[in-house]
PDB file of C-alpha atoms in Angstrom:
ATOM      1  CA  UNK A 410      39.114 -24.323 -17.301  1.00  0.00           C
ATOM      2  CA  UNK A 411      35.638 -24.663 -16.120  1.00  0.00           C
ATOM      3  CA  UNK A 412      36.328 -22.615 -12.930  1.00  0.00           C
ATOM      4  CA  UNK A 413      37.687 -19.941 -14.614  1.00  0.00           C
ATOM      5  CA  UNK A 414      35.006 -19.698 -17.186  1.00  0.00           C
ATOM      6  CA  UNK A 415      32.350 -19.443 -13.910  1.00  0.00           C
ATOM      7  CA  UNK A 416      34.670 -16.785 -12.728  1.00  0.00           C
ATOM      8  CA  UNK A 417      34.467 -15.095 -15.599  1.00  0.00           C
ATOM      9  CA  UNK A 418      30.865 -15.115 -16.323  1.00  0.00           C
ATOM     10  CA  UNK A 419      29.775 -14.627 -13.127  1.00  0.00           C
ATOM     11  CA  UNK A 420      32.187 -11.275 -13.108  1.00  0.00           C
ATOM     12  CA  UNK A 421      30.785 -10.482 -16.354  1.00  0.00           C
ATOM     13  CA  UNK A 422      26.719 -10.959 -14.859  1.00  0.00           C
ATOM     14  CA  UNK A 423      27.675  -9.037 -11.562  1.00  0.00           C
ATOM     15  CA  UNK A 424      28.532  -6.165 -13.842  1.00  0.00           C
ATOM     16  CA  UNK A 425      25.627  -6.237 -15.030  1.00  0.00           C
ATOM     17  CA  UNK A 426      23.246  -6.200 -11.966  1.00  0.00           C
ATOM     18  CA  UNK A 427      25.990  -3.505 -10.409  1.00  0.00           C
ATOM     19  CA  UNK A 428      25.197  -1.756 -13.846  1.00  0.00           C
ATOM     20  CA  UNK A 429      21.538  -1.768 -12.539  1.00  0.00           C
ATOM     21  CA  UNK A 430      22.354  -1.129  -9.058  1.00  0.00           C
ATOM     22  CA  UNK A 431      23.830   2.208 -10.464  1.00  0.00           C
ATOM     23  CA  UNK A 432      20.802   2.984 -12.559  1.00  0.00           C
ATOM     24  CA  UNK A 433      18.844   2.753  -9.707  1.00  0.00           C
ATOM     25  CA  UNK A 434      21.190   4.760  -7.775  1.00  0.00           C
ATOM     26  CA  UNK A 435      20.837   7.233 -10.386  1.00  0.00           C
ATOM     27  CA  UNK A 436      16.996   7.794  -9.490  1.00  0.00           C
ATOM     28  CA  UNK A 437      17.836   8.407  -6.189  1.00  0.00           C
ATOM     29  CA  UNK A 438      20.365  10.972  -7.025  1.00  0.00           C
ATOM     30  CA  UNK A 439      17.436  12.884  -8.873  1.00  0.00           C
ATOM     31  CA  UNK A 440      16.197  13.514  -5.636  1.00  0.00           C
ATOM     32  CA  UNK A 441      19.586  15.498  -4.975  1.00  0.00           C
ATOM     33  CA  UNK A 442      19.544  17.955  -7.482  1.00  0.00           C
ATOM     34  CA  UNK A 443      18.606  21.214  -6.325  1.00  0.00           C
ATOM     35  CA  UNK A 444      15.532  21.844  -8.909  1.00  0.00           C
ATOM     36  CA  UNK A 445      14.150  18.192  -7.940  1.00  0.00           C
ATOM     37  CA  UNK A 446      14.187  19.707  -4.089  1.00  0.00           C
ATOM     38  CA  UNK A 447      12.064  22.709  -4.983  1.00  0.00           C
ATOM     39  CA  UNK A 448       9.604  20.777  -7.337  1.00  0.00           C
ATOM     40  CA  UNK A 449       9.262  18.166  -4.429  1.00  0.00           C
ATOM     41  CA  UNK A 450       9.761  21.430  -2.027  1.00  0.00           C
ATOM     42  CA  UNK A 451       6.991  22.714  -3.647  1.00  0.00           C
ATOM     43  CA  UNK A 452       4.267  19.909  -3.524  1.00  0.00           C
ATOM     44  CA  UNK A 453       4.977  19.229  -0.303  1.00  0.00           C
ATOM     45  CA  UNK A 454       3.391  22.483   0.783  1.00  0.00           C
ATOM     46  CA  UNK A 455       0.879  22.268  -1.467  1.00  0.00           C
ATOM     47  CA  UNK A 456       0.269  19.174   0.743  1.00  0.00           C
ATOM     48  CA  UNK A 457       0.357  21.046   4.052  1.00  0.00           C
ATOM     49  CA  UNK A 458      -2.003  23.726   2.412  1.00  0.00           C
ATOM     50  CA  UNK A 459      -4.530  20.877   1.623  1.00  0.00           C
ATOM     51  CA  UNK A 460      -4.065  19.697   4.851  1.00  0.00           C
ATOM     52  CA  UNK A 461      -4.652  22.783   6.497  1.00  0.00           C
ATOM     53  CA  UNK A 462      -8.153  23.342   4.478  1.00  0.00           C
ATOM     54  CA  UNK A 463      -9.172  19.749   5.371  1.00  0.00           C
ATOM     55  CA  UNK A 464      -8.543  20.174   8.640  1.00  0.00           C
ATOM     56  CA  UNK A 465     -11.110  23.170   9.029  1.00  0.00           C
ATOM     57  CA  UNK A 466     -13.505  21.417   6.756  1.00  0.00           C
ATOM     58  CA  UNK A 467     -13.666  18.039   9.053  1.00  0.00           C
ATOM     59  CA  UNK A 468     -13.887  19.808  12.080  1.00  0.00           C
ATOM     60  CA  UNK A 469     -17.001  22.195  10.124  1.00  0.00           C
ATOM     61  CA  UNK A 470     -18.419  18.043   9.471  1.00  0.00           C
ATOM     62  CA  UNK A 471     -17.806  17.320  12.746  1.00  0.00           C
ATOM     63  CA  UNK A 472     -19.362  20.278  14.128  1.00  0.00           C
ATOM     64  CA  UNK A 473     -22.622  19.913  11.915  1.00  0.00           C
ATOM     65  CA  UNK A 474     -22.995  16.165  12.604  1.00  0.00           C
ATOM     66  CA  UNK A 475     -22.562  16.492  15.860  1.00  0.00           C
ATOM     67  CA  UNK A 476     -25.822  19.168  16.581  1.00  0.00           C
ATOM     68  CA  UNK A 477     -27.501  16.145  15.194  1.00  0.00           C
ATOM     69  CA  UNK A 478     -26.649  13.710  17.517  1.00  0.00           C
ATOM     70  CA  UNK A 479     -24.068  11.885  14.843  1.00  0.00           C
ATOM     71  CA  UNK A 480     -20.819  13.629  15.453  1.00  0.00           C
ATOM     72  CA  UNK A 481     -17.515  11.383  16.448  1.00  0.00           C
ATOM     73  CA  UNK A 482     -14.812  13.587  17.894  1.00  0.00           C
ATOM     74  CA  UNK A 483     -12.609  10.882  18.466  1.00  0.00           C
ATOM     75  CA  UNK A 484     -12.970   9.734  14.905  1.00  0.00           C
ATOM     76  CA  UNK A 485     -12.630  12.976  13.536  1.00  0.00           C
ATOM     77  CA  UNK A 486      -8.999  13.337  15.739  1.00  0.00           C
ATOM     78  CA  UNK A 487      -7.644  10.451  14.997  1.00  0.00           C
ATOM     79  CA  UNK A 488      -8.675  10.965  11.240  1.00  0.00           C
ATOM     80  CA  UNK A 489      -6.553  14.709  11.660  1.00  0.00           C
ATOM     81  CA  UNK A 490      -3.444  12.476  13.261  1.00  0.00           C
ATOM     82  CA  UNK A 491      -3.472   9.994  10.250  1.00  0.00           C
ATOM     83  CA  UNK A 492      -3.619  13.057   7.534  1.00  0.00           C
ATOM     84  CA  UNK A 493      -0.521  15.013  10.009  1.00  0.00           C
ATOM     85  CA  UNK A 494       1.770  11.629   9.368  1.00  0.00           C
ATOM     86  CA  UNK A 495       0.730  11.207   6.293  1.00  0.00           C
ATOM     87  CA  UNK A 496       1.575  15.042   4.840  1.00  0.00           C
ATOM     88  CA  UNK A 497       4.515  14.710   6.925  1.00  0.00           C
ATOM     89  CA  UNK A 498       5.963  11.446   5.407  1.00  0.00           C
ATOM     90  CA  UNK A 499       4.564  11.565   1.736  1.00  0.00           C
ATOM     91  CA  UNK A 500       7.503  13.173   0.352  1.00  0.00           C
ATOM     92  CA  UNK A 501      10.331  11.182   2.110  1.00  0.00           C
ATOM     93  CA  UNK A 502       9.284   7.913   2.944  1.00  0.00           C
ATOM     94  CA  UNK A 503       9.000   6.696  -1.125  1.00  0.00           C
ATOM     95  CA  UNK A 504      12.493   7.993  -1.724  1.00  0.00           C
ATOM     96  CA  UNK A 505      13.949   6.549   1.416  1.00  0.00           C
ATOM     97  CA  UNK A 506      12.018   3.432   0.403  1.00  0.00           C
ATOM     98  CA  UNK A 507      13.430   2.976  -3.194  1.00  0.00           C
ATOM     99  CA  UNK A 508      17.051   3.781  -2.324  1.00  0.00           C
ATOM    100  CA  UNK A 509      16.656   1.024   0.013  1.00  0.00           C
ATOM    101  CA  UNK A 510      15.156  -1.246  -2.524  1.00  0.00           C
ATOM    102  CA  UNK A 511      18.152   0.009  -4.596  1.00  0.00           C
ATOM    103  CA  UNK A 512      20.791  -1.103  -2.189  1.00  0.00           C
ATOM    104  CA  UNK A 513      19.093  -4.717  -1.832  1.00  0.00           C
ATOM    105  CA  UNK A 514      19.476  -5.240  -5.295  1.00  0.00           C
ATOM    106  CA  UNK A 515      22.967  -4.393  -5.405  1.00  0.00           C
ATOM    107  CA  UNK A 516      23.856  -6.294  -2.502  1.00  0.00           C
ATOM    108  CA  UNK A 517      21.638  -9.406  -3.712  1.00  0.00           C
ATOM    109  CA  UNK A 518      23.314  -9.400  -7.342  1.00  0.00           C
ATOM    110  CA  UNK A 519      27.003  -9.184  -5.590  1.00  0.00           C
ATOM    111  CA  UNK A 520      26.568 -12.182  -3.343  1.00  0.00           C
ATOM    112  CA  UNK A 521      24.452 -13.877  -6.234  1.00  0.00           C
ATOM    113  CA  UNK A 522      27.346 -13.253  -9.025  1.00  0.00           C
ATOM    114  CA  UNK A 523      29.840 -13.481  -6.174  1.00  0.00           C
ATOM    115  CA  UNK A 524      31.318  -9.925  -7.793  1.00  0.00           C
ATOM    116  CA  UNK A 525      34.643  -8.718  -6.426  1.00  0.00           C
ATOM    117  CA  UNK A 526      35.725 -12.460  -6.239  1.00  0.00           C
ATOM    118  CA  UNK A 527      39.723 -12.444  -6.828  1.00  0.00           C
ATOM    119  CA  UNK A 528      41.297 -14.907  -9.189  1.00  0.00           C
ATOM    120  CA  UNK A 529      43.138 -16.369  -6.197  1.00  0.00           C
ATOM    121  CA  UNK A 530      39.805 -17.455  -4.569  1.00  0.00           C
ATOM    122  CA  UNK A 531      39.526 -19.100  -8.031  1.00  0.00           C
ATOM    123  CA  UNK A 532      43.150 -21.171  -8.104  1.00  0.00           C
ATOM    124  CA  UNK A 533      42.298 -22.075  -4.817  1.00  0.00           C
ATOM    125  CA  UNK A 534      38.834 -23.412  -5.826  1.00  0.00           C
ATOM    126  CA  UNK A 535      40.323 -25.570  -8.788  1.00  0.00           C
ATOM    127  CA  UNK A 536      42.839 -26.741  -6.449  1.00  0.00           C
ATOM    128  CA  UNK A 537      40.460 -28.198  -4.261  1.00  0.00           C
ATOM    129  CA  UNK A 538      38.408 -29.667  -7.282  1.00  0.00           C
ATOM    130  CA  UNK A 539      42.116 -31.858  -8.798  1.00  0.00           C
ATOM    131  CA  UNK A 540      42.682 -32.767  -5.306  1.00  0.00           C
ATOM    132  CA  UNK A 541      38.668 -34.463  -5.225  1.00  0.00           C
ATOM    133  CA  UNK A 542      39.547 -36.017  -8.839  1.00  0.00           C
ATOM    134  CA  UNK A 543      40.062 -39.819  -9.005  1.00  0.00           C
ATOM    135  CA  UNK A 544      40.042 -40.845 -11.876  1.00  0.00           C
ATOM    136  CA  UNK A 545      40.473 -39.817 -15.941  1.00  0.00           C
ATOM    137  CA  UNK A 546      36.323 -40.089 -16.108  1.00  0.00           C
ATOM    138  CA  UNK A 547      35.167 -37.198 -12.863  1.00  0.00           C
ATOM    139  CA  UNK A 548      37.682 -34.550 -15.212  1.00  0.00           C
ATOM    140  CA  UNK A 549      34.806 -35.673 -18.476  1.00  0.00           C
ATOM    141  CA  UNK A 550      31.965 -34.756 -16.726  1.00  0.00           C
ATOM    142  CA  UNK A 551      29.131 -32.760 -18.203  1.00  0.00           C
ATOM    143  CA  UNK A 552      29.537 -31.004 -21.380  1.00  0.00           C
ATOM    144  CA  UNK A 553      29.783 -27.032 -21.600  1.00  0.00           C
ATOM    145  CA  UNK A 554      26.917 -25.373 -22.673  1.00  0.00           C
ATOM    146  CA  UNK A 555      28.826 -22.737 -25.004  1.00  0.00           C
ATOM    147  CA  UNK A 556      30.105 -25.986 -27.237  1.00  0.00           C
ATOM    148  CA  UNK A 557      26.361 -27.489 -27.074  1.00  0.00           C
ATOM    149  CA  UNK A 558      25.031 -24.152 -28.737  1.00  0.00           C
ATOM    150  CA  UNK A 559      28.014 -23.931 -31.094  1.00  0.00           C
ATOM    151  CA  UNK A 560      25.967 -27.335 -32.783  1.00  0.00           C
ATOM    152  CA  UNK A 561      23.212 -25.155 -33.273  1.00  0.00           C
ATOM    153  CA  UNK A 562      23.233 -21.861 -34.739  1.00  0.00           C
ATOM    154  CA  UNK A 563      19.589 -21.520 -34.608  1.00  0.00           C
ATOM    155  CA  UNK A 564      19.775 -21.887 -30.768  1.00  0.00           C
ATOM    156  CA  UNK A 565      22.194 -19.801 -30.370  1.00  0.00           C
ATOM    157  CA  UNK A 566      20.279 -16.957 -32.087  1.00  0.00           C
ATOM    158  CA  UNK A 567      17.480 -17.729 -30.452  1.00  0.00           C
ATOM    159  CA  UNK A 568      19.407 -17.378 -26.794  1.00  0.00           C
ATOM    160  CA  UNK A 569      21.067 -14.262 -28.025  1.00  0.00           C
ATOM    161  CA  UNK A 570      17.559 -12.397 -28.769  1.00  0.00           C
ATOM    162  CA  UNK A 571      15.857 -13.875 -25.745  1.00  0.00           C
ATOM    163  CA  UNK A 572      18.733 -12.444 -23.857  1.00  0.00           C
ATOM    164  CA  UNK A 573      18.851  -9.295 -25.454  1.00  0.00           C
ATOM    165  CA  UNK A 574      15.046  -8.776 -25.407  1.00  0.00           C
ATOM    166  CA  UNK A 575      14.873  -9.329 -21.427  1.00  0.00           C
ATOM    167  CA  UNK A 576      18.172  -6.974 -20.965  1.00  0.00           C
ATOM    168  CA  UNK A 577      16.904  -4.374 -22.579  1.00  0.00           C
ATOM    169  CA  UNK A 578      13.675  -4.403 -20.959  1.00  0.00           C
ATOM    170  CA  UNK A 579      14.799  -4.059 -17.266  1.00  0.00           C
ATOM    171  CA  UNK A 580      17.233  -1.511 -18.684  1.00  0.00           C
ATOM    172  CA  UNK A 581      14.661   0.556 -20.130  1.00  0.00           C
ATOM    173  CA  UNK A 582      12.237  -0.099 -16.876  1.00  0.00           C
ATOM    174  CA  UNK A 583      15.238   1.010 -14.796  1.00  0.00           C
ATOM    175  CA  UNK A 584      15.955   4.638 -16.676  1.00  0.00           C
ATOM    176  CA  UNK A 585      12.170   5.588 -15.768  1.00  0.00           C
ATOM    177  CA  UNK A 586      11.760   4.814 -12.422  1.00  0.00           C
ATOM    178  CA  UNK A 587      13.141   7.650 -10.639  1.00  0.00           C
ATOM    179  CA  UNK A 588      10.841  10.306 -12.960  1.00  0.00           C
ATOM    180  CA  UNK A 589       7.856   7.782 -11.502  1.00  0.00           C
ATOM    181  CA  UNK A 590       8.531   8.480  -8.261  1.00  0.00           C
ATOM    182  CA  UNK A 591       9.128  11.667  -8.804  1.00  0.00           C
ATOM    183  CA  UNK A 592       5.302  11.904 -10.356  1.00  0.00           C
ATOM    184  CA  UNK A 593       3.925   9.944  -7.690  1.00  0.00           C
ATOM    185  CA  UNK A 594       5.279  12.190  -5.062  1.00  0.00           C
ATOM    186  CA  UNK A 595       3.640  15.038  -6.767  1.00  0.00           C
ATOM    187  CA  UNK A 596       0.385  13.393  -7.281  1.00  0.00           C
ATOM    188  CA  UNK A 597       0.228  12.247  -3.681  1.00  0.00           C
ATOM    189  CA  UNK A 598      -0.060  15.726  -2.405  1.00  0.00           C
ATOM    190  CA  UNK A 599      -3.649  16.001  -3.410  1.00  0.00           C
ATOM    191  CA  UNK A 600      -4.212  13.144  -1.025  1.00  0.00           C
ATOM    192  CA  UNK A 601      -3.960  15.461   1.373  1.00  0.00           C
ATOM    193  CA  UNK A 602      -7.241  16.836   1.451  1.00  0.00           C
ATOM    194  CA  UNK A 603      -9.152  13.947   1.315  1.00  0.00           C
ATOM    195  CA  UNK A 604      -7.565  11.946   4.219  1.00  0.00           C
ATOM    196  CA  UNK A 605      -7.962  13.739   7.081  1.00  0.00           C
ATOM    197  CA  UNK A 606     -11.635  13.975   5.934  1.00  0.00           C
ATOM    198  CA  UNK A 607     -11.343   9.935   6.600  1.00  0.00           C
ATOM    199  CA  UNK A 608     -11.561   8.924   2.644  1.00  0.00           C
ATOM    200  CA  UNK A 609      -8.301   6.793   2.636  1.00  0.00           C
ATOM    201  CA  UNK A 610      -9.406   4.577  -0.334  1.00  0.00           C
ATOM    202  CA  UNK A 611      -7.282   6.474  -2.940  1.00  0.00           C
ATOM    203  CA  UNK A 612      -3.918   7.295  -0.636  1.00  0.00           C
ATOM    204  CA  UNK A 613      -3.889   3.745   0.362  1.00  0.00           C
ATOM    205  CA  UNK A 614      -3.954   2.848  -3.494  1.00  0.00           C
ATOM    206  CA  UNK A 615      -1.408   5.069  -3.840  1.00  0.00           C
ATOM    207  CA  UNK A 616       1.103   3.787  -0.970  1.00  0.00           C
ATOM    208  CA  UNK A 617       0.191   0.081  -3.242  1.00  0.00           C
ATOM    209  CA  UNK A 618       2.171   1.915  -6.391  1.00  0.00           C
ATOM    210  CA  UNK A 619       4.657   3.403  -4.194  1.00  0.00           C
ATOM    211  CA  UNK A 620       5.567  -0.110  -2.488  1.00  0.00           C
ATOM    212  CA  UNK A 621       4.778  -1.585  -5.813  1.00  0.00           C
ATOM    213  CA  UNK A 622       7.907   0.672  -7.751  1.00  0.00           C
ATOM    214  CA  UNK A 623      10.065   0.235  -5.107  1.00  0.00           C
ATOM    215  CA  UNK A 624       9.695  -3.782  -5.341  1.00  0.00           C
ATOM    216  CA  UNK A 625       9.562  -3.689  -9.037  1.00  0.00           C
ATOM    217  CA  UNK A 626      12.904  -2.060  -8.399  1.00  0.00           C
ATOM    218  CA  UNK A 627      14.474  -4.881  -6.597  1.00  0.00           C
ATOM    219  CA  UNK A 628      12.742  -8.209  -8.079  1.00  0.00           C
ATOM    220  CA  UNK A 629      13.255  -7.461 -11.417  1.00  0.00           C
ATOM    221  CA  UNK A 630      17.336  -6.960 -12.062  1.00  0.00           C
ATOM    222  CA  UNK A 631      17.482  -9.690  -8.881  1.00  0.00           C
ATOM    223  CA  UNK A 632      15.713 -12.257 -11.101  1.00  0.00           C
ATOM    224  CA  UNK A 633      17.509 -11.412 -14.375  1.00  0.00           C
ATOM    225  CA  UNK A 634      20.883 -11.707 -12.762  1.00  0.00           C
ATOM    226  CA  UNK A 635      19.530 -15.014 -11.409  1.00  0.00           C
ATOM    227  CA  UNK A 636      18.426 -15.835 -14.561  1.00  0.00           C
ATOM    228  CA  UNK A 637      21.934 -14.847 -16.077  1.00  0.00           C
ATOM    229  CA  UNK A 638      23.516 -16.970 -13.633  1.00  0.00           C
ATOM    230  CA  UNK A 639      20.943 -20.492 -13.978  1.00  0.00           C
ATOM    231  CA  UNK A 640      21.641 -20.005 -17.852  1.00  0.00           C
ATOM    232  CA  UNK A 641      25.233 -21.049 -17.606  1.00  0.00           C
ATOM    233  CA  UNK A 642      24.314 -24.380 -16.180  1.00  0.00           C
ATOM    234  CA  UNK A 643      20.235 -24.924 -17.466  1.00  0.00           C
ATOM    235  CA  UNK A 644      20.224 -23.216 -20.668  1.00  0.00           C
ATOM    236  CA  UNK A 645      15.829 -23.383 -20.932  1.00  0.00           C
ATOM    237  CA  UNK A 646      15.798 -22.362 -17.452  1.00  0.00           C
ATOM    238  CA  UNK A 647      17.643 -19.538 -17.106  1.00  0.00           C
ATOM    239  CA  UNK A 648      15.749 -17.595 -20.460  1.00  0.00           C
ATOM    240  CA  UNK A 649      12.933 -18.472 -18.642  1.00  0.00           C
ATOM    241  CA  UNK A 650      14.203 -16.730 -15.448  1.00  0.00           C
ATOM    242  CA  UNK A 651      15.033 -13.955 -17.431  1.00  0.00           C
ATOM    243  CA  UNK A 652      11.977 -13.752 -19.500  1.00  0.00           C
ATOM    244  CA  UNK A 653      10.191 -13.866 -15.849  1.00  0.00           C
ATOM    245  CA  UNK A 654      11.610 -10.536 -14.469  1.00  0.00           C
ATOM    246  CA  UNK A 655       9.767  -8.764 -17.394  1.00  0.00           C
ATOM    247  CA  UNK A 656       6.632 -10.001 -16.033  1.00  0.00           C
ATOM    248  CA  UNK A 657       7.060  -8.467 -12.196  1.00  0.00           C
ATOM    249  CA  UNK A 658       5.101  -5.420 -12.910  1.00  0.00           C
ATOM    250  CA  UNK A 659       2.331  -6.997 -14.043  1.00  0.00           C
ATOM    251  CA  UNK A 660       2.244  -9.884 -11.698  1.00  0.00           C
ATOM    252  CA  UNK A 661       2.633  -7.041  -8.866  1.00  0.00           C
ATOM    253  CA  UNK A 662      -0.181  -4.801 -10.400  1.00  0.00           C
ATOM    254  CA  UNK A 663      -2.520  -8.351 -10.070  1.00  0.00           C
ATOM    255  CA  UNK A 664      -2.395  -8.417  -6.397  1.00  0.00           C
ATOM    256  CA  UNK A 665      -3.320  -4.180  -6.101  1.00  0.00           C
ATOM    257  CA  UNK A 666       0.673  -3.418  -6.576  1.00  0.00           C
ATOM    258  CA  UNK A 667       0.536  -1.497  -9.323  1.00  0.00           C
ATOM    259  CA  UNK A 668       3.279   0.499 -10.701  1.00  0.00           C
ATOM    260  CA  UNK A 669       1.334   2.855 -13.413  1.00  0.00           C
ATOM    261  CA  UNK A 670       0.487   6.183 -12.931  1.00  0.00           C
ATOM    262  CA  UNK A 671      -2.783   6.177 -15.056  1.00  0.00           C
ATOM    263  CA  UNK A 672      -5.220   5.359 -12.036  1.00  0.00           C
ATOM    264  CA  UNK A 673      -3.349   7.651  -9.470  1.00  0.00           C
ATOM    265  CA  UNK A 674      -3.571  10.236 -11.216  1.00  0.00           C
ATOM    266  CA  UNK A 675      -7.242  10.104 -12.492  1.00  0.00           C
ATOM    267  CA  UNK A 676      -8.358   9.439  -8.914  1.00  0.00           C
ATOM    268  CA  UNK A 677      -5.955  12.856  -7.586  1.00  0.00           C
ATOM    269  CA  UNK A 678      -7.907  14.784 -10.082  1.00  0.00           C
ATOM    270  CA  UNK A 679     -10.993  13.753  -8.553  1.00  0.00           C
ATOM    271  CA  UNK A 680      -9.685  14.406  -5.025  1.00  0.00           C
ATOM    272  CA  UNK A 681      -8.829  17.977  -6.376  1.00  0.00           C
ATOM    273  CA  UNK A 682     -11.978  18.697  -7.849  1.00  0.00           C
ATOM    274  CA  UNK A 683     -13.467  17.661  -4.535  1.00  0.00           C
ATOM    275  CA  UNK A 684     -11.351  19.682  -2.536  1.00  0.00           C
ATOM    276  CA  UNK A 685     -11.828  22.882  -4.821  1.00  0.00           C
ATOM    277  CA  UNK A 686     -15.656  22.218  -4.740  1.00  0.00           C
ATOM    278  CA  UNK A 687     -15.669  21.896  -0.947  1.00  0.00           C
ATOM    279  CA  UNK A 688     -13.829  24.455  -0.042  1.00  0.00           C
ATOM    280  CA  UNK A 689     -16.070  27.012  -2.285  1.00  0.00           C
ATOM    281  CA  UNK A 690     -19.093  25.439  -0.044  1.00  0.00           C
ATOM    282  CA  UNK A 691     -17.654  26.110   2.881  1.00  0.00           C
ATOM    283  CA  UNK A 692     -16.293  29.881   1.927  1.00  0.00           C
ATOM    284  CA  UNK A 693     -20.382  30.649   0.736  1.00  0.00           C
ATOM    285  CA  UNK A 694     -21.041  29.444   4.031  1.00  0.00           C
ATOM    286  CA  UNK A 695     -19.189  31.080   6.062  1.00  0.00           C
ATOM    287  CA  UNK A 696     -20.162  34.698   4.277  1.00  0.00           C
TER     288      UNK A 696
END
């Protein structure tokens, strides 16, 4: 009886994280409609326009600094090639990245849940387990911890919210993901102007949130499913697991991962402002 109710619960929790899995899948599939593709279409030459501008504007910098006896050529090139891969990859590389993270997930809550395992694997399992039994007292082993939370209703109401509060959560973290990245994507185009220039502070802070969503994506339904699965055997632990996952983003945001768009965006206005400023210098001074 005790195999089949870990067969069952695990089949139940692997629904769950495959639940996930398909939530995730479903920001990726934003990236596939056909309105998504021009709005993504569309900052991506917005990108190559910035690009463009910056690229005239450095080589104007380099030009003046170097009738002074200050210019860097090589510096300046190898500042053009990192702007060229980055306007070239900024729009593909975070999507690529998250449907990865995506397919982890699923794959890690499968083999974690053991999901898609038949009930003959199980009959084989608890034939194995009465041919180990010796004697009357290995069959009385440890208690089940549905009957020790039965004894008290107040735990068990306190394990149902706990549970409920950490499901809902991840589910709700989940649903907004995709229309992150898809913000994040847009914002990073006004990168574009400011790295091959050789400022790389704020397009390296946002590569952090990009990385930082996509491993939001896969920690945080990986440790609730964990936590799903420790509960069955160590009731505190497993809460505590899934209590946990609620905490990636901010643990990830601690260490410069940080999955808001607040900063990026502030700091892309800047860049914008600068660009738009810039590029009205250098069109006075070329008249």
């Amino acid at each position: 009886m005790g195999n089949l109710m870990d067969w069952f619960y695990g089949q139940i929790v692997g629904f769950l994280g495959n639940f996930f899995a398909i939530m995730g899948n479903m920001g990726v599939e934003l990236f596939e409609l056909s309105w998504v593709q021009s709005v993504v279409t569309f900052f991506s030459q917005l990108g190559w326009a910035l690009f463009a501008v910056s690229m005239v504007v450095s080589c104007f910098e380099c030009a003046i600094e170097y009738s002074t006896g200050r210019g860097n050529i090589q510096q300046t090139a190898v500042n053009i090639l990192k702007g060229f891969m980055a306007v070239s990859l900024f729009s593909t590389v975070p999507v690529r990245l998250y449907e990865l993270s995506v397919n982890l997930q699923g794959k890690f809550s499968a083999e974690i849940t053991g999901l898609g395992t038949s009930i003959a694997d199980v009959g084989k399992q608890i034939i194995e387990d009465f041919a180990a039994v010796t004697s009357l007292s290995d069959m009385t082993g440890a208690p089940d911890f549905i009957l020790s939370m039965l004894t008290s209703p107040i735990m068990l109401i306190f394990c149902i919210i706990a549970m409920g509060y950490a499901v809902i959560k991840v589910f709700f973290s989940n649903l907004k993901r995709g229309g992150i990245l898809l913000i994040q994507i847009a914002v990073g185009s006004l990168y574009m102007f400011s790295v091959p220039r050789g400022y790389t502070e704020g397009f390296i802070q946002w590569i952090k949130q990009v990385i930082g969503l996509c491993l939001t994506a896969f920690l945080q339904a990986t440790i609730l499913v964990a936590g799903l699965m420790a509960f069955r055997q160590h009731l505190l632990l497993g809460l505590g697991l899934m209590l946990s996952a609620g905490e990636v983003p901010r643990i990830a945001g601690t260490f410069g991962l940080d999955t808001t768009t607040r900063a990026n965006i502030m700091s892309a206005v800047y860049t914008a402002q600068a660009a738009v400023n810039t590029t009205k210098v250098v069109a006075a001074a070329l008249k």
